[in-house]
Amino acid sequence: MKSNNLLICCTLILALLISAQSVSDQNSRNADSKDPVTRGEQIFTSETFSGNGRVCSTCHELERFGTITPGFVQERYATDPEGPLFRTIDSDDGIGASFERLMEHATFRVVLDLPERTPSGLGIRKCDDPTSQTVVVHRGSPSVFNVALEQFLMHDGREGDDLVAQALSAVHAHAEPGREPTGEELAAIAAFQASLFSHSAIAATLNPGRTLDFVEDRPVLELPDGNTPSEKRGREFFNPDRQCGQCHSGPMLNRTSKFHPNGVGMPIESSFAERAPDIPNEKFRWCYVDLETNKLAPGPLGRSDVFQTPVSDPGIGLTAGFVEFQLADGSPAMLPNELVVGIAGPLFKIPTLWGSPDTAPYFHNNSAKTLDEVLDQYNFMFEFFPDGSFGLGCDPNAPVCLSEQDKTDIISYMQLLSFEQP
Ligand code: HEC
Ligand code: HEC
């Protein structure tokens, strides 16, 4: 009797398996009929993975240059307050149903697991919570255009250049999925994103078939010269020895130049967005912690406070790994992330500026809503370097580094980096 039951039950499972198999065969046949890019777009814009209703384009609207603005969030809330943007995991406190922060700043709750081991043996924790293994920071959704050339995905670069792994993390972080994405789905999402460019000239610099490889020997993207006198003056600020060009250099404008005090080719820096007095997120004290004992420990500057002032988001300091440098003689050097940040302040990936006039708001925390506010932030930053040695090009005797005329010139020049119209 028992074995009969077993037989029936097994036959049933077998039948279920067979029918499930034929459904999935059909699905994969449908999928095969499309190329991965088309299939990826479909997943990006409609696949919820049986989760909370969110899809990738919920936060990376393709018609809005791959990102979203506070205005967009407010429109959505007005028409559909139950819509997929408004999920408890991104509410003000992570457990409720109020979405003030999301509506005002279009930032999301990013929950980060702190590394159990770091290269230096030290970690960064909140000073009043040195045993906590996770932290929550609030960050904007960057554009997904031009990510084929990204070697450091995410504001802190933690996903490297791996669009497949990043897609899986994104599903887990935002979609509360009821099922795991398949490898084929993740590869299709990656292929689709790797096909998105703000400018056709950027696509043309890529090695066909090896999209994530930036090709040194291809003709590099040239910055436009500017047409009007104002644009031409704005262009000067992007020379490698000037205020913007020292950090926004190289073909994608996301590497330091040889005039940067710490060396050429660094992918991370600070815009001092965390130091500004009035930022969207609550600030905390962060301390070095000995990860063996969970006790506060002295960092490289001898104190356990990581930063000179409280900050909301320690940036790359929370990720495990090394920051690469180039020494004055050109030789490579590495330092553990969690030690580097203490010296320079919270560091973030230097984002590309191609397409940036269309992808407001700006900085990891969306603290600058317009390019004008970006430049106000840089005036705040350049104040920290009164001798002008770091703010290459600032007049040390001027009341602010960038005058109103400079700001107008830079912004009118930057319009030339806008997305190409299709
Ligand atoms: C709820 C909003 C939300 C959803 C849904 C979402 N993302 Fe994101 N995405 C973000 C945020 C916020 C970041 C930045 C987080 C960070 O830096 O820690 C980000 C970063 C990224 C980046 C890095 C871009 C860069 O230049 O570094 C990529 C690529 C990306 N998302 C792709 C996806 C994909 C693919 C999906 C769907 C599987 C997805 N996202 C779903 C909010 C979202
Ligand atoms: C010391 C290095 C440094 C200098 C100098 C610098 N930047 Fe940046 N820039 C960064 C970093 C790092 C970020 C990202 C910061 C963040 O997310 O908090 C950034 C972000 C930006 C963004 C936002 C892009 C986005 O998608 O969010 C814009 C626009 C920008 N910079 C323009 C400029 C201009 C214009 C100048 C010259 C006035 C300039 N930068 C000078 C390092 C620098």
PDB file of C-alpha atoms in Angstrom, residues 158-300:
ATOM      1  CA  ARG A 158      31.443  47.307  -5.575  1.00  0.00           C
ATOM      2  CA  GLU A 159      30.130  45.281  -8.535  1.00  0.00           C
ATOM      3  CA  GLY A 160      33.214  45.832 -10.686  1.00  0.00           C
ATOM      4  CA  ASP A 161      32.409  45.479 -14.393  1.00  0.00           C
ATOM      5  CA  ASP A 162      30.169  42.451 -13.958  1.00  0.00           C
ATOM      6  CA  LEU A 163      26.749  43.345 -15.357  1.00  0.00           C
ATOM      7  CA  VAL A 164      25.487  39.775 -14.868  1.00  0.00           C
ATOM      8  CA  ALA A 165      26.306  39.654 -11.156  1.00  0.00           C
ATOM      9  CA  GLN A 166      25.006  43.200 -10.771  1.00  0.00           C
ATOM     10  CA  ALA A 167      21.655  42.235 -12.327  1.00  0.00           C
ATOM     11  CA  LEU A 168      21.277  39.393  -9.823  1.00  0.00           C
ATOM     12  CA  SER A 169      22.119  41.723  -6.925  1.00  0.00           C
ATOM     13  CA  ALA A 170      19.598  44.253  -8.263  1.00  0.00           C
ATOM     14  CA  VAL A 171      16.798  41.667  -8.351  1.00  0.00           C
ATOM     15  CA  HIS A 172      17.603  40.618  -4.784  1.00  0.00           C
ATOM     16  CA  ALA A 173      17.959  44.175  -3.496  1.00  0.00           C
ATOM     17  CA  HIS A 174      14.868  45.753  -5.011  1.00  0.00           C
ATOM     18  CA  ALA A 175      12.344  43.210  -6.309  1.00  0.00           C
ATOM     19  CA  GLU A 176      11.743  40.916  -3.283  1.00  0.00           C
ATOM     20  CA  PRO A 177      11.674  38.083  -5.848  1.00  0.00           C
ATOM     21  CA  GLY A 178       9.536  34.982  -5.480  1.00  0.00           C
ATOM     22  CA  ARG A 179      11.869  33.071  -7.775  1.00  0.00           C
ATOM     23  CA  GLU A 180      15.511  33.267  -8.767  1.00  0.00           C
ATOM     24  CA  PRO A 181      16.390  34.698 -12.178  1.00  0.00           C
ATOM     25  CA  THR A 182      17.923  32.141 -14.519  1.00  0.00           C
ATOM     26  CA  GLY A 183      21.419  32.517 -15.928  1.00  0.00           C
ATOM     27  CA  GLU A 184      19.916  33.088 -19.349  1.00  0.00           C
ATOM     28  CA  GLU A 185      17.731  35.937 -18.037  1.00  0.00           C
ATOM     29  CA  LEU A 186      20.648  37.618 -16.288  1.00  0.00           C
ATOM     30  CA  ALA A 187      22.828  37.340 -19.394  1.00  0.00           C
ATOM     31  CA  ALA A 188      20.033  38.860 -21.483  1.00  0.00           C
ATOM     32  CA  ILE A 189      19.646  41.809 -19.068  1.00  0.00           C
ATOM     33  CA  ALA A 190      23.400  42.363 -19.224  1.00  0.00           C
ATOM     34  CA  ALA A 191      23.421  42.181 -23.031  1.00  0.00           C
ATOM     35  CA  PHE A 192      20.581  44.673 -23.244  1.00  0.00           C
ATOM     36  CA  GLN A 193      22.255  47.159 -20.899  1.00  0.00           C
ATOM     37  CA  ALA A 194      25.537  46.792 -22.759  1.00  0.00           C
ATOM     38  CA  SER A 195      23.683  47.994 -25.873  1.00  0.00           C
ATOM     39  CA  LEU A 196      22.602  51.325 -24.334  1.00  0.00           C
ATOM     40  CA  PHE A 197      24.708  54.341 -25.216  1.00  0.00           C
ATOM     41  CA  SER A 198      24.178  58.066 -24.913  1.00  0.00           C
ATOM     42  CA  HIS A 199      26.222  58.661 -28.085  1.00  0.00           C
ATOM     43  CA  SER A 200      26.878  56.448 -31.087  1.00  0.00           C
ATOM     44  CA  ALA A 201      30.534  57.521 -31.006  1.00  0.00           C
ATOM     45  CA  ILE A 202      30.861  55.815 -27.610  1.00  0.00           C
ATOM     46  CA  ALA A 203      29.517  52.545 -28.994  1.00  0.00           C
ATOM     47  CA  ALA A 204      32.009  52.852 -31.846  1.00  0.00           C
ATOM     48  CA  THR A 205      34.983  52.787 -29.469  1.00  0.00           C
ATOM     49  CA  LEU A 206      34.070  49.327 -28.201  1.00  0.00           C
ATOM     50  CA  ASN A 207      35.638  46.134 -29.366  1.00  0.00           C
ATOM     51  CA  PRO A 208      32.839  44.146 -31.053  1.00  0.00           C
ATOM     52  CA  GLY A 209      31.973  41.012 -29.099  1.00  0.00           C
ATOM     53  CA  ARG A 210      33.953  42.053 -26.049  1.00  0.00           C
ATOM     54  CA  THR A 211      31.727  44.853 -24.971  1.00  0.00           C
ATOM     55  CA  LEU A 212      33.111  45.294 -21.487  1.00  0.00           C
ATOM     56  CA  ASP A 213      36.592  45.788 -22.771  1.00  0.00           C
ATOM     57  CA  PHE A 214      37.577  49.349 -23.333  1.00  0.00           C
ATOM     58  CA  VAL A 215      39.868  49.415 -26.289  1.00  0.00           C
ATOM     59  CA  GLU A 216      42.947  51.525 -25.931  1.00  0.00           C
ATOM     60  CA  ASP A 217      43.935  51.503 -29.575  1.00  0.00           C
ATOM     61  CA  ARG A 218      40.603  52.703 -30.936  1.00  0.00           C
ATOM     62  CA  PRO A 219      40.256  56.403 -31.700  1.00  0.00           C
ATOM     63  CA  VAL A 220      39.186  57.836 -28.377  1.00  0.00           C
ATOM     64  CA  LEU A 221      36.178  60.002 -27.870  1.00  0.00           C
ATOM     65  CA  GLU A 222      37.039  63.610 -28.344  1.00  0.00           C
ATOM     66  CA  LEU A 223      35.485  66.307 -26.231  1.00  0.00           C
ATOM     67  CA  PRO A 224      33.684  68.810 -28.449  1.00  0.00           C
ATOM     68  CA  ASP A 225      35.515  72.145 -28.820  1.00  0.00           C
ATOM     69  CA  GLY A 226      32.466  74.315 -28.208  1.00  0.00           C
ATOM     70  CA  ASN A 227      30.984  76.758 -30.683  1.00  0.00           C
ATOM     71  CA  THR A 228      29.997  79.944 -28.872  1.00  0.00           C
ATOM     72  CA  PRO A 229      32.553  81.995 -26.876  1.00  0.00           C
ATOM     73  CA  SER A 230      30.821  80.847 -23.660  1.00  0.00           C
ATOM     74  CA  GLU A 231      31.037  77.153 -24.625  1.00  0.00           C
ATOM     75  CA  LYS A 232      34.689  77.590 -25.574  1.00  0.00           C
ATOM     76  CA  ARG A 233      35.451  79.131 -22.190  1.00  0.00           C
ATOM     77  CA  GLY A 234      33.520  76.277 -20.526  1.00  0.00           C
ATOM     78  CA  ARG A 235      35.623  73.750 -22.458  1.00  0.00           C
ATOM     79  CA  GLU A 236      38.795  75.064 -20.776  1.00  0.00           C
ATOM     80  CA  PHE A 237      37.627  73.796 -17.371  1.00  0.00           C
ATOM     81  CA  PHE A 238      37.875  70.244 -18.720  1.00  0.00           C
ATOM     82  CA  ASN A 239      41.532  70.531 -19.639  1.00  0.00           C
ATOM     83  CA  PRO A 240      43.489  67.992 -17.567  1.00  0.00           C
ATOM     84  CA  ASP A 241      45.141  70.753 -15.527  1.00  0.00           C
ATOM     85  CA  ARG A 242      41.942  72.585 -14.656  1.00  0.00           C
ATOM     86  CA  GLN A 243      39.182  72.439 -12.025  1.00  0.00           C
ATOM     87  CA  CYS A 244      37.035  69.755 -13.684  1.00  0.00           C
ATOM     88  CA  GLY A 245      39.510  67.989 -15.953  1.00  0.00           C
ATOM     89  CA  GLN A 246      41.795  66.929 -13.079  1.00  0.00           C
ATOM     90  CA  CYS A 247      39.128  64.375 -12.034  1.00  0.00           C
ATOM     91  CA  HIS A 248      36.929  64.099 -15.136  1.00  0.00           C
ATOM     92  CA  SER A 249      39.551  63.007 -17.652  1.00  0.00           C
ATOM     93  CA  GLY A 250      40.090  60.189 -20.150  1.00  0.00           C
ATOM     94  CA  PRO A 251      37.612  59.213 -22.870  1.00  0.00           C
ATOM     95  CA  MET A 252      34.689  58.733 -20.462  1.00  0.00           C
ATOM     96  CA  LEU A 253      35.646  61.708 -18.254  1.00  0.00           C
ATOM     97  CA  ASN A 254      35.757  59.421 -15.228  1.00  0.00           C
ATOM     98  CA  ARG A 255      39.467  59.188 -14.412  1.00  0.00           C
ATOM     99  CA  THR A 256      41.907  61.543 -12.733  1.00  0.00           C
ATOM    100  CA  SER A 257      44.439  63.263 -14.971  1.00  0.00           C
ATOM    101  CA  LYS A 258      48.178  63.401 -14.520  1.00  0.00           C
ATOM    102  CA  PHE A 259      47.753  66.781 -12.834  1.00  0.00           C
ATOM    103  CA  HIS A 260      45.740  65.278  -9.998  1.00  0.00           C
ATOM    104  CA  PRO A 261      47.803  65.343  -6.795  1.00  0.00           C
ATOM    105  CA  ASN A 262      47.318  61.595  -6.190  1.00  0.00           C
ATOM    106  CA  GLY A 263      48.155  60.498  -9.684  1.00  0.00           C
ATOM    107  CA  VAL A 264      46.699  59.633 -13.027  1.00  0.00           C
ATOM    108  CA  GLY A 265      43.875  57.207 -13.796  1.00  0.00           C
ATOM    109  CA  MET A 266      42.191  56.925 -10.395  1.00  0.00           C
ATOM    110  CA  PRO A 267      38.517  55.929 -10.759  1.00  0.00           C
ATOM    111  CA  ILE A 268      37.409  57.226  -7.350  1.00  0.00           C
ATOM    112  CA  GLU A 269      37.501  60.578  -5.652  1.00  0.00           C
ATOM    113  CA  SER A 270      35.374  62.906  -3.587  1.00  0.00           C
ATOM    114  CA  SER A 271      33.052  65.701  -4.616  1.00  0.00           C
ATOM    115  CA  PHE A 272      32.724  66.604  -0.924  1.00  0.00           C
ATOM    116  CA  ALA A 273      28.985  65.949  -1.302  1.00  0.00           C
ATOM    117  CA  GLU A 274      29.071  64.226   2.101  1.00  0.00           C
ATOM    118  CA  ARG A 275      30.731  67.211   3.737  1.00  0.00           C
ATOM    119  CA  ALA A 276      28.091  69.712   2.675  1.00  0.00           C
ATOM    120  CA  PRO A 277      26.192  70.980   5.709  1.00  0.00           C
ATOM    121  CA  ASP A 278      22.734  70.434   4.293  1.00  0.00           C
ATOM    122  CA  ILE A 279      22.457  66.973   2.716  1.00  0.00           C
ATOM    123  CA  PRO A 280      19.411  64.740   2.270  1.00  0.00           C
ATOM    124  CA  ASN A 281      20.483  61.994   4.700  1.00  0.00           C
ATOM    125  CA  GLU A 282      21.142  61.758   8.414  1.00  0.00           C
ATOM    126  CA  LYS A 283      24.824  61.847   9.370  1.00  0.00           C
ATOM    127  CA  PHE A 284      26.613  59.517  11.782  1.00  0.00           C
ATOM    128  CA  ARG A 285      30.066  59.142  13.303  1.00  0.00           C
ATOM    129  CA  TRP A 286      31.987  56.267  11.711  1.00  0.00           C
ATOM    130  CA  CYS A 287      34.861  54.493  13.453  1.00  0.00           C
ATOM    131  CA  TYR A 288      37.597  52.032  12.639  1.00  0.00           C
ATOM    132  CA  VAL A 289      36.838  48.711  14.285  1.00  0.00           C
ATOM    133  CA  ASP A 290      39.144  45.782  14.888  1.00  0.00           C
ATOM    134  CA  LEU A 291      37.118  43.024  13.257  1.00  0.00           C
ATOM    135  CA  GLU A 292      38.574  40.333  15.532  1.00  0.00           C
ATOM    136  CA  THR A 293      37.342  42.016  18.706  1.00  0.00           C
ATOM    137  CA  ASN A 294      34.609  44.374  17.430  1.00  0.00           C
ATOM    138  CA  LYS A 295      36.266  47.153  19.425  1.00  0.00           C
ATOM    139  CA  LEU A 296      37.086  50.632  18.179  1.00  0.00           C
ATOM    140  CA  ALA A 297      40.669  50.772  16.941  1.00  0.00           C
ATOM    141  CA  PRO A 298      43.037  53.539  15.839  1.00  0.00           C
ATOM    142  CA  GLY A 299      43.108  54.074  12.081  1.00  0.00           C
ATOM    143  CA  PRO A 300      46.012  55.208   9.926  1.00  0.00           C
TER     144      PRO A 300
END
